[in-house]
Coordinates of N, CA and C in Angstrom, one line a residue:
M1131 N 80.5 139.6 103.3 CA 81.9 139.0 102.8 C 82.3 137.6 103.0
K1132 N 82.0 137.4 104.8 CA 82.1 136.5 105.0 C 81.3 134.9 105.0
R1133 N 80.7 135.5 104.8 CA 79.1 134.4 104.2 C 80.1 133.7 102.8
L1134 N 79.9 134.7 101.9 CA 79.7 134.4 100.6 C 81.3 133.4 100.7
F1135 N 82.1 133.5 101.3 CA 83.5 133.0 101.4 C 82.8 131.6 102.1
Y1136 N 82.4 131.9 103.0 CA 82.3 130.3 104.1 C 81.3 129.6 102.8
I1137 N 80.8 130.0 102.2 CA 79.8 129.0 101.5 C 80.2 129.0 99.7
T1138 N 81.2 129.8 99.6 CA 82.3 129.3 98.2 C 82.7 128.6 99.1
A1139 N 83.4 128.5 99.8 CA 84.2 127.2 100.9 C 83.8 126.0 100.9
A1140 N 82.5 126.1 101.4 CA 81.7 124.9 101.7 C 81.0 124.2 100.3
F1141 N 80.8 124.9 99.1 CA 80.6 124.4 98.1 C 82.1 123.5 97.2
F1142 N 83.1 123.9 97.8 CA 84.1 123.1 97.5 C 84.4 121.9 97.7
V1143 N 84.3 122.1 99.3 CA 84.3 120.7 100.4 C 83.5 119.8 99.0
F1144 N 82.2 120.0 99.4 CA 81.4 119.2 99.4 C 81.7 118.8 97.8
Q1145 N 82.3 119.8 96.3 CA 82.7 119.0 95.5 C 84.0 117.9 95.5
F1146 N 84.7 118.2 96.7 CA 85.8 117.5 96.6 C 85.7 116.4 97.2
V1147 N 84.1 116.5 98.7 CA 84.5 115.1 99.3 C 83.5 114.3 98.3
N1148 N 83.1 114.7 97.2 CA 82.3 114.1 96.6 C 82.6 113.2 95.5
A1149 N 84.1 113.9 94.6 CA 84.5 113.8 93.6 C 85.2 112.6 93.9
Q1150 N 85.5 112.2 94.7 CA 86.6 110.7 95.0 C 86.2 109.5 94.8
I1151 N 86.5 108.4 94.6 CA 86.7 107.1 94.2 C 87.5 106.0 94.6
H1152 N 86.5 105.0 95.7 CA 87.7 104.6 96.5 C 87.9 103.1 95.7
E1153 N 89.5 102.8 96.5 CA 89.4 101.1 96.1 C 90.1 100.4 97.2
F1154 N 89.0 99.7 97.7 CA 90.0 98.6 98.8 C 89.6 97.2 98.5
G1155 N 91.3 96.7 98.8 CA 91.2 95.1 98.8 C 92.4 94.3 99.3
V1156 N 92.9 93.4 98.8 CA 94.0 92.5 98.8 C 94.9 92.1 98.5
F1157 N 96.0 92.2 98.6 CA 97.5 91.9 98.0 C 97.6 90.5 98.0
V1158 N 98.0 89.3 97.3 CA 98.1 87.9 97.4 C 99.4 87.4 97.1
G1159 N 100.1 86.7 97.2 CA 101.8 86.4 96.2 C 103.0 85.7 97.1
G1160 N 104.3 86.0 96.0 CA 105.0 85.6 97.1 C 106.4 86.6 97.3
S1161 N 107.4 86.0 97.5 CA 108.0 87.1 98.1 C 109.7 86.7 97.7
N1162 N 110.8 87.3 97.2 CA 112.0 86.8 97.7 C 113.2 88.3 97.3
F1163 N 114.4 87.9 97.8 CA 115.4 88.7 98.6 C 116.5 88.6 97.4
I1164 N 117.0 89.9 97.2 CA 118.3 90.2 96.3 C 119.0 90.9 97.4
G1165 N 120.1 90.3 97.5 CA 121.1 90.8 98.6 C 122.8 89.3 98.7
D1166 N 123.0 89.5 99.9 CA 124.2 88.3 99.9 C 123.9 86.8 100.6
V1167 N 122.7 86.1 99.9 CA 122.7 84.9 100.6 C 121.2 84.9 99.6
G1168 N 121.8 83.6 98.8 CA 120.1 83.2 98.1 C 120.9 83.5 96.1
K1169 N 119.5 83.5 95.0 CA 119.6 83.7 94.3 C 119.5 85.6 94.1
T1170 N 119.8 85.7 92.9 CA 120.2 87.1 92.6 C 118.9 87.3 91.7
N1171 N 117.7 86.6 90.9 CA 117.4 87.0 90.7 C 116.1 88.1 90.6
F1172 N 115.6 88.5 90.1 CA 115.2 89.7 90.1 C 114.0 89.2 90.8
I1173 N 113.0 88.3 89.7 CA 111.0 88.0 89.5 C 111.6 86.4 90.0
S1174 N 111.6 86.1 91.4 CA 111.9 85.0 92.0 C 110.9 84.3 92.5
P1175 N 109.3 84.4 92.8 CA 108.9 84.6 94.2 C 109.1 82.7 93.9
N1176 N 109.3 82.4 95.8 CA 109.1 80.9 96.4 C 107.8 80.6 97.2
N1177 N 107.6 79.9 97.9 CA 106.8 78.9 98.5 C 106.4 79.8 100.2
R1178 N 107.2 80.9 100.1 CA 106.6 81.9 101.5 C 105.8 82.9 101.2
L1179 N 104.1 82.6 101.7 CA 103.3 83.9 101.3 C 103.6 85.1 101.3
A1180 N 103.2 86.0 100.8 CA 103.4 87.6 101.2 C 101.7 87.7 101.0
I1181 N 101.4 88.3 102.2 CA 100.0 88.7 102.0 C 99.6 90.5 102.5
G1182 N 98.5 90.9 101.8 CA 98.7 92.6 102.2 C 97.0 93.2 101.8
L1183 N 97.6 94.2 102.5 CA 96.0 95.1 102.2 C 96.4 96.2 101.6
L1184 N 95.6 96.7 100.6 CA 95.4 97.9 100.1 C 94.8 98.9 100.0
Y1185 N 95.1 100.4 100.0 CA 93.6 101.0 99.4 C 93.9 102.1 98.0
K1186 N 93.2 102.4 97.4 CA 93.6 103.6 96.5 C 92.5 104.4 96.6
W1187 N 92.9 105.9 96.2 CA 92.0 107.0 96.2 C 92.4 107.9 95.3
N1188 N 91.5 107.6 94.0 CA 91.7 107.6 92.7 C 90.7 108.9 92.2
K1189 N 91.9 109.9 91.7 CA 91.9 111.2 91.9 C 91.4 111.6 90.3
S1190 N 91.3 110.4 89.6 CA 91.6 110.5 87.9 C 91.8 109.8 87.4
P1191 N 91.6 109.5 86.0 CA 91.3 108.2 85.3 C 92.4 107.6 84.7
R1192 N 93.5 108.7 85.5 CA 95.1 108.2 85.2 C 96.6 108.3 86.5
F1193 N 95.2 108.7 87.5 CA 96.2 109.0 88.3 C 95.4 108.9 90.2
S1194 N 96.8 107.6 90.7 CA 95.6 107.4 92.5 C 96.8 107.4 93.4
W1195 N 96.5 108.1 94.5 CA 96.9 107.8 94.9 C 96.9 106.6 96.0
R1196 N 97.7 105.9 97.0 CA 97.8 104.3 97.0 C 98.6 103.9 97.8
G1197 N 97.9 103.3 98.9 CA 98.7 102.8 100.9 C 98.4 101.2 100.6
S1198 N 100.0 101.1 101.4 CA 99.9 99.8 101.5 C 100.4 98.9 102.8
L1199 N 100.0 97.8 103.1 CA 100.7 97.1 104.1 C 100.6 95.3 103.4
T1200 N 101.9 95.2 103.7 CA 102.3 93.5 103.9 C 103.0 93.0 104.4
H1201 N 102.7 92.1 104.6 CA 104.1 90.7 105.6 C 104.3 89.5 104.8
T1202 N 105.3 89.2 104.6 CA 105.8 87.9 104.6 C 106.9 87.7 105.8
S1203 N 107.1 86.4 105.0 CA 108.8 85.5 106.2 C 109.6 85.2 104.4
L1204 N 110.3 86.5 104.7 CA 112.1 86.6 103.7 C 112.6 85.9 103.6
Y1205 N 112.6 84.4 102.7 CA 113.6 83.2 102.7 C 114.4 83.1 101.6
A1206 N 115.7 82.9 101.7 CA 116.3 83.2 100.5 C 117.4 81.9 101.6
N1207 N 117.9 81.0 100.3 CA 118.8 80.0 100.3 C 120.1 79.4 99.2
D1208 N 121.7 79.8 99.7 CA 122.5 79.5 98.8 C 122.7 78.7 98.0
N1209 N 121.6 77.6 98.4 CA 121.7 76.3 97.7 C 120.9 76.0 96.2
Y1210 N 120.3 77.4 96.2 CA 119.8 77.5 94.8 C 120.0 78.8 94.2
S1211 N 121.2 78.9 94.6 CA 122.0 80.3 93.9 C 122.9 79.8 92.9
D1212 N 122.7 81.1 91.7 CA 123.8 80.3 90.5 C 125.1 80.9 90.8
I1213 N 125.2 80.8 92.0 CA 127.1 81.2 92.2 C 127.4 80.2 93.0
E1214 N 128.9 79.7 92.1 CA 128.8 78.8 92.9 C 129.4 79.0 94.1
S1215 N 130.1 79.8 94.7 CA 130.4 80.2 96.2 C 129.5 80.0 97.0
R1216 N 128.7 80.8 96.6 CA 127.7 80.2 97.2 C 126.8 79.1 98.1
K1217 N 126.8 78.7 96.7 CA 126.4 77.0 96.7 C 127.6 76.2 97.9
Q1218 N 128.4 76.6 97.7 CA 129.6 75.7 98.5 C 129.5 76.4 100.4
R1219 N 129.0 77.8 100.0 CA 129.0 78.6 101.7 C 127.6 77.6 102.0
G1220 N 126.6 77.7 101.5 CA 125.2 77.0 101.9 C 124.4 77.5 103.4
Y1221 N 124.5 79.1 103.3 CA 124.1 79.8 103.9 C 122.6 79.7 103.5
S1222 N 121.4 80.2 104.7 CA 119.8 80.1 104.0 C 119.5 81.1 105.1
F1223 N 118.3 81.9 105.3 CA 117.9 82.8 106.2 C 116.6 83.0 106.2
E1224 N 115.9 83.3 107.2 CA 114.0 84.0 107.0 C 114.1 84.9 107.8
N1225 N 113.8 85.9 107.6 CA 113.4 87.4 107.7 C 111.7 87.7 108.1
Q1226 N 110.8 88.1 108.9 CA 109.8 88.5 108.8 C 109.7 89.7 108.6
I1227 N 109.1 90.5 107.3 CA 108.7 91.4 106.8 C 108.1 91.7 106.9
T1228 N 107.6 93.3 107.8 CA 106.1 93.2 107.7 C 106.6 95.2 107.1
D1229 N 105.7 95.9 105.9 CA 106.1 96.6 105.3 C 104.7 97.1 104.7
I1230 N 105.4 99.1 105.0 CA 104.2 100.1 105.4 C 104.5 100.5 103.4
T1231 N 103.6 100.9 102.9 CA 104.3 101.9 101.2 C 103.2 103.2 101.3
A1232 N 103.9 104.3 100.7 CA 102.5 104.8 100.5 C 102.9 106.1 99.5
G1233 N 102.2 106.0 98.6 CA 102.7 106.7 97.7 C 101.6 107.0 96.7
F1234 N 101.6 106.9 94.9 CA 101.4 107.2 94.3 C 101.2 106.2 92.3
E1235 N 99.8 105.4 91.8 CA 100.4 104.6 90.9 C 99.7 106.2 89.8
F1236 N 100.0 105.7 88.5 CA 99.8 106.0 87.6 C 99.3 104.8 86.3
N1237 N 98.6 105.4 85.3 CA 97.8 104.7 84.9 C 98.4 105.1 83.3
F1238 N 98.9 104.2 82.2 CA 99.1 104.1 80.9 C 98.4 104.4 79.9
Y1239 N 97.5 103.8 80.5 CA 96.3 104.4 80.0 C 95.1 105.2 80.4
E1240 N 93.6 105.5 80.3 CA 92.5 105.8 81.4 C 92.0 104.3 81.5
F1241 N 91.3 105.0 83.1 CA 90.6 103.9 83.8 C 89.6 104.4 84.4
N1242 N 89.1 104.9 83.8 CA 87.6 105.2 84.6 C 86.1 104.0 85.0
L1243 N 86.7 104.4 86.9 CA 85.7 103.4 87.0 C 84.6 103.4 86.3
H1244 N 83.7 104.5 86.3 CA 82.3 104.9 86.5 C 81.8 104.6 84.6
E1245 N 83.1 104.4 83.8 CA 82.3 103.4 82.6 C 82.2 102.1 82.2
S1246 N 81.2 102.0 81.4 CA 80.6 100.5 81.2 C 81.7 99.7 80.6
G1247 N 81.3 98.4 80.4 CA 82.6 98.0 79.2 C 83.7 97.3 80.0
F1248 N 84.8 96.2 79.6 CA 86.0 95.6 79.8 C 86.7 97.1 80.1
Q1249 N 87.9 97.1 80.4 CA 88.7 98.2 80.5 C 90.6 97.7 81.3
S1250 N 90.8 98.1 80.9 CA 92.7 97.7 81.6 C 94.2 98.6 81.4
T1251 N 94.6 98.1 81.9 CA 95.9 99.1 81.3 C 96.9 98.9 82.9
P1252 N 97.9 99.3 81.8 CA 99.4 98.4 82.3 C 99.5 99.7 83.3
Y1253 N 100.2 99.8 84.6 CA 100.4 100.9 85.2 C 102.1 101.1 86.3
I1254 N 102.0 101.6 86.9 CA 103.2 101.7 87.4 C 102.7 102.6 88.8
H1255 N 103.6 102.6 90.0 CA 103.4 102.7 91.4 C 104.7 103.2 92.3
T1256 N 105.3 103.7 92.6 CA 106.0 104.5 93.5 C 105.8 105.4 94.7
G1257 N 106.7 105.8 95.6 CA 106.4 106.8 96.6 C 107.4 106.1 97.6
L1258 N 107.2 105.7 98.8 CA 108.1 105.7 100.1 C 108.0 104.4 100.8
S1259 N 108.1 103.0 101.5 CA 108.1 102.5 102.2 C 109.2 102.2 103.3
Y1260 N 108.4 102.7 104.5 CA 108.7 101.9 106.1 C 108.5 100.2 106.1
F1261 N 109.4 100.2 106.4 CA 109.3 98.2 106.5 C 110.1 98.0 107.8
L1262 N 109.7 96.5 108.9 CA 110.5 96.5 110.1 C 110.6 95.1 109.9
S1263 N 111.8 94.7 110.7 CA 112.6 93.7 109.6 C 113.3 92.4 111.4
E1264 N 113.4 91.4 111.4 CA 114.6 91.1 112.8 C 116.2 91.5 112.7
N1265 N 116.7 91.4 113.3 CA 118.0 91.3 113.7 C 118.6 90.0 113.1
L1266 N 119.1 89.6 112.5 CA 119.6 88.3 112.0 C 121.5 88.3 112.7
Y1267 N 122.4 87.9 112.9 CA 123.8 87.1 112.0 C 123.9 85.2 112.2
V1268 N 125.2 85.3 111.0 CA 124.9 83.8 111.3 C 126.7 83.4 111.5
E1269 N 126.5 82.2 112.3 CA 127.8 81.7 113.3 C 127.6 80.3 113.2
N1270 N 128.6 79.6 112.5 CA 128.9 78.4 112.6 C 127.6 77.6 111.7
K1271 N 126.9 79.0 110.7 CA 126.0 78.3 109.9 C 124.3 78.3 110.2
K1272 N 124.6 79.1 111.4 CA 123.6 79.2 111.6 C 123.0 80.5 112.0
Y1273 N 122.0 80.3 112.1 CA 121.1 82.1 112.4 C 120.3 81.7 113.5
K1274 N 120.8 83.1 114.2 CA 120.5 84.1 115.3 C 119.9 85.2 115.4
S1275 N 118.3 85.6 116.0 CA 118.3 86.8 116.3 C 119.2 87.6 117.7
Y1276 N 119.1 89.0 117.3 CA 119.3 89.6 118.4 C 118.9 90.8 118.3
G1277 N 118.7 91.2 119.5 CA 117.8 93.1 119.9 C 116.3 92.7 119.6
S1278 N 115.5 93.8 119.2 CA 114.3 93.9 119.7 C 114.1 93.9 117.3
R1279 N 113.1 94.0 116.7 CA 112.9 94.4 115.4 C 113.5 95.9 114.9
R1280 N 113.8 95.9 113.9 CA 114.2 97.4 113.4 C 113.7 97.9 112.3
G1281 N 113.2 98.9 112.0 CA 112.3 99.6 111.2 C 113.6 99.9 110.2
G1282 N 113.3 100.0 108.7 CA 113.9 100.5 107.8 C 113.4 101.7 106.6
I1283 N 114.0 102.6 105.7 CA 113.1 102.8 104.1 C 113.9 102.4 103.2
A1284 N 112.9 102.0 102.3 CA 112.9 101.6 101.2 C 111.9 102.5 100.2
I1285 N 112.7 102.1 98.7 CA 112.0 102.9 97.8 C 111.2 101.9 97.0
P1286 N 109.9 102.0 96.8 CA 109.2 100.8 96.1 C 108.8 100.7 94.8
M1287 N 109.5 100.4 93.9 CA 108.9 100.2 92.5 C 108.4 98.8 91.5
V1288 N 106.9 99.6 91.7 CA 105.8 98.4 91.5 C 105.0 98.6 89.5
V1289 N 105.7 98.0 88.9 CA 104.5 97.6 87.7 C 103.7 96.6 88.0
G1290 N 102.5 97.0 87.2 CA 101.4 96.0 87.0 C 100.7 95.8 85.8
Y1291 N 99.4 95.1 85.7 CA 98.7 95.4 84.6 C 97.1 94.8 85.1
K1292 N 96.4 96.2 85.4 CA 95.1 95.2 85.9 C 93.7 95.6 85.1
F1293 N 92.7 94.9 85.3 CA 91.8 94.6 84.8 C 90.3 94.7 85.5
R1294 N 89.6 95.5 84.5 CA 88.0 95.4 85.7 C 87.6 93.9 84.9
I1295 N 87.0 93.5 86.4 CA 86.4 92.1 85.7 C 84.8 92.1 86.4
A1296 N 84.4 93.0 87.2 CA 82.8 93.0 87.4 C 82.9 94.4 87.6
K1297 N 81.7 95.1 87.7 CA 81.5 96.7 88.1 C 82.0 96.9 89.4
H1298 N 81.8 96.5 90.5 CA 82.9 97.2 91.4 C 84.6 96.0 92.1
F1299 N 84.4 95.4 91.0 CA 86.0 94.4 91.3 C 87.1 94.5 89.9
I1300 N 88.4 95.1 91.2 CA 89.4 95.2 89.8 C 90.5 94.2 90.4
L1301 N 91.0 93.8 89.2 CA 92.0 92.6 89.5 C 93.4 92.9 88.3
G1302 N 93.8 93.0 89.8 CA 95.7 93.6 88.8 C 96.7 92.1 89.5
I1303 N 97.8 92.4 88.2 CA 99.1 91.6 88.6 C 100.0 92.2 88.7
E1304 N 100.8 92.1 89.6 CA 102.0 93.3 89.3 C 103.4 92.7 90.5
T1305 N 104.2 93.1 89.9 CA 105.9 93.0 91.0 C 105.9 93.9 91.4
G1306 N 106.6 93.8 92.6 CA 107.3 95.7 93.3 C 108.6 95.1 94.1
A1307 N 109.5 96.0 93.0 CA 110.8 95.5 94.4 C 110.8 96.7 95.4
R1308 N 111.2 96.6 96.5 CA 112.2 97.3 97.3 C 113.1 97.6 97.5
Y1309 N 114.3 99.1 97.3 CA 115.0 98.9 97.6 C 115.8 99.3 99.1
T1310 N 116.5 99.1 99.4 CA 116.3 99.5 100.9 C 118.0 100.2 101.0
F1311 N 117.6 100.8 102.2 CA 119.1 101.7 102.4 C 119.9 100.5 103.5
K1312 N 119.3 99.3 103.5 CA 119.8 98.0 105.0 C 120.9 97.4 104.0
D1313 N 121.8 96.8 105.2 CA 122.4 95.5 104.0 C 122.6 94.5 105.5
D1314 N 121.9 94.4 106.1 CA 121.4 93.2 107.1 C 120.3 92.2 107.3
I1315 N 119.6 92.8 106.4 CA 118.3 91.2 106.1 C 118.7 90.6 106.4
D1316 N 119.7 90.1 105.8 CA 120.3 88.4 106.1 C 121.2 88.1 106.6
G1317 N 121.1 89.3 107.6 CA 122.4 88.7 109.0 C 123.9 89.2 108.1
S1318 N 123.9 90.0 107.0 CA 125.3 90.1 106.8 C 126.1 91.3 107.3
F1319 N 125.8 92.0 108.1 CA 126.3 93.1 108.3 C 125.4 93.6 110.0
P1320 N 125.4 92.5 110.8 CA 124.6 93.0 111.8 C 125.7 94.2 112.9
K1321 N 124.6 95.3 113.0 CA 124.9 95.7 113.7 C 125.6 96.5 114.7
S1322 N 125.4 95.7 115.9 CA 126.3 95.4 117.0 C 127.8 95.0 117.1
E1323 N 128.5 95.6 117.8 CA 129.7 95.6 118.2 C 130.6 94.9 118.2
N1324 N 129.7 93.9 118.8 CA 130.1 92.5 119.3 C 130.0 91.1 118.3
L1325 N 129.4 91.8 117.1 CA 129.4 90.7 115.9 C 130.3 91.4 114.5
E1326 N 131.0 92.7 114.6 CA 131.6 92.6 113.9 C 132.2 91.8 113.0
R1327 N 132.9 91.2 114.2 CA 133.8 89.9 113.2 C 133.0 88.8 112.0
L1328 N 131.3 88.9 112.1 CA 130.7 87.5 111.9 C 130.0 88.4 110.8
K1329 N 130.5 89.8 110.0 CA 130.2 90.2 108.9 C 130.8 89.1 107.6
F1330 N 129.4 89.1 106.3 CA 130.6 88.7 105.2 C 129.6 89.5 103.9
G1331 N 130.2 89.3 103.0 CA 129.2 89.1 101.6 C 130.0 91.2 101.1
N1332 N 129.2 91.3 100.0 CA 129.5 93.0 99.8 C 128.8 94.1 100.7
T1333 N 129.3 94.8 101.3 CA 128.9 95.5 101.9 C 128.8 96.8 102.1
N1334 N 128.9 96.5 100.2 CA 128.7 98.4 99.6 C 127.7 98.0 99.0
S1335 N 127.0 96.9 98.5 CA 125.3 96.8 98.1 C 124.4 97.1 99.3
K1336 N 123.6 97.7 98.6 CA 122.0 96.8 99.9 C 121.2 96.3 99.8
D1337 N 120.5 95.6 100.3 CA 119.3 95.0 100.1 C 118.0 94.9 99.8
W1338 N 117.2 94.2 98.7 CA 116.2 94.7 98.1 C 115.1 93.0 98.6
Y1339 N 114.3 93.5 98.1 CA 113.2 92.2 98.4 C 111.8 92.5 97.2
V1340 N 111.1 91.4 97.3 CA 110.4 91.6 96.3 C 109.2 91.0 96.3
F1341 N 107.7 91.8 95.7 CA 106.6 91.1 95.8 C 106.3 91.3 94.6
T1342 N 105.8 89.7 94.5 CA 105.1 89.7 93.1 C 103.8 88.5 93.5
G1343 N 102.3 89.2 92.7 CA 101.0 89.1 93.1 C 100.0 89.2 92.2
A1344 N 98.9 88.9 92.8 CA 97.7 89.5 92.4 C 97.4 90.4 93.8
T1345 N 96.6 91.5 93.0 CA 95.3 92.1 93.5 C 93.9 92.1 93.6
L1346 N 93.2 91.9 94.1 CA 91.6 92.3 93.9 C 91.4 93.3 95.2
T1347 N 90.7 94.5 94.5 CA 89.7 95.4 94.7 C 88.7 95.3 94.6
Y1348 N 88.1 96.3 95.6 CA 86.7 96.4 95.4 C 86.3 97.8 95.3
T1349 N 85.6 98.3 94.5 CA 85.7 100.1 94.2 C 84.2 100.2 94.7
F1350 N 84.4 101.6 95.2 CA 83.1 102.6 95.8 C 83.3 104.2 96.0
G1351 N 82.5 104.6 96.2 CA 82.3 106.4 96.3 C 81.3 106.7 95.3
Q1352 N 81.3 108.2 95.0 CA 80.3 108.7 94.3 C 81.4 108.9 92.8
K1353 N 80.6 109.7 92.1 CA 81.2 109.2 90.4 C 81.9 110.8 90.7
P1354 N 83.1 110.5 90.8 CA 84.0 111.8 90.3 C 83.8 112.7 88.8
C1355 N 84.4 114.0 89.2 CA 83.9 115.0 88.5 C 85.1 115.5 87.5
Y1356 N 85.7 114.5 87.4 CA 86.6 114.3 86.1 C 86.9 114.0 84.6
C1357 N 85.4 114.4 84.8 CA 85.2 113.8 83.1 C 85.4 115.2 82.6
N1358 N 86.0 115.2 81.1 CA 86.5 116.5 79.8 C 85.3 116.9 79.3
N1359 N 83.8 116.9 79.6 CA 83.2 117.7 79.3 C 83.0 119.0 79.8

C-alpha cells in the first residue's frame, strides 16, 4: 500500500514539475509620486529611470504567479503641480525606492504560450508589496535624511497589455500603482519626535508611487498540462 502511495505521489510530483512554463525578464520605465509634494496626476512618469527584474510562473493560459524587484529614484517637484499653493511653496524631493512585489496576474483572454501565431491580451496584477525608502524631513526648503532606510507595505494595482513578439519573447506595456500605508516618503510626516514641528500637508492621506513602462520576458519550461482535451 505504501509503495502504491509513493508511486502515485511521485507521478503527481512529476506531472506538477513538468506542467510549468516560466517567464523571466526585465522592466524598464519611469516612476511618479502622488502625495503631499508635486503633481497629483496618476500616470506621469518623469525622467527618473525605474528598472527591475520579474518572474512569472504560468499555471494556466489565464493565471500566473508573479514576483518582481524594482528600483527607482522617486522624484516630485511642487513647481510642476497644478495646485497654486504648492507652486508657491516650492518643495521638491528625491527618495530611493526599492520595491519587492509578489502576487498573481490574470489574463482577460487565454494566453497559451505553446500555441503558434500572434497572441495578445490585457491583464491585471495585484498581491502585496514591500518597499524600502529613505527617512526624509524638510527644513527651510532643504531636504535631509535621518536614520537608516525603513520598510513599508503597499498594495500593488497593475494593468497592462502584452504581446508575443517571438517564439520565446513576450512584450508588455503596463502601469502599476502602489498604495502605501505610509505618509512620509516625501518627508511630510517625519517619525522622529524631534521633527514633529516639521510635519506638513494632509496627514490623513497615504502616499502612492507608480511605475509605468515596458516588460520583456523570455519563456522557458516544459509544455504545461492545462489543455482542455
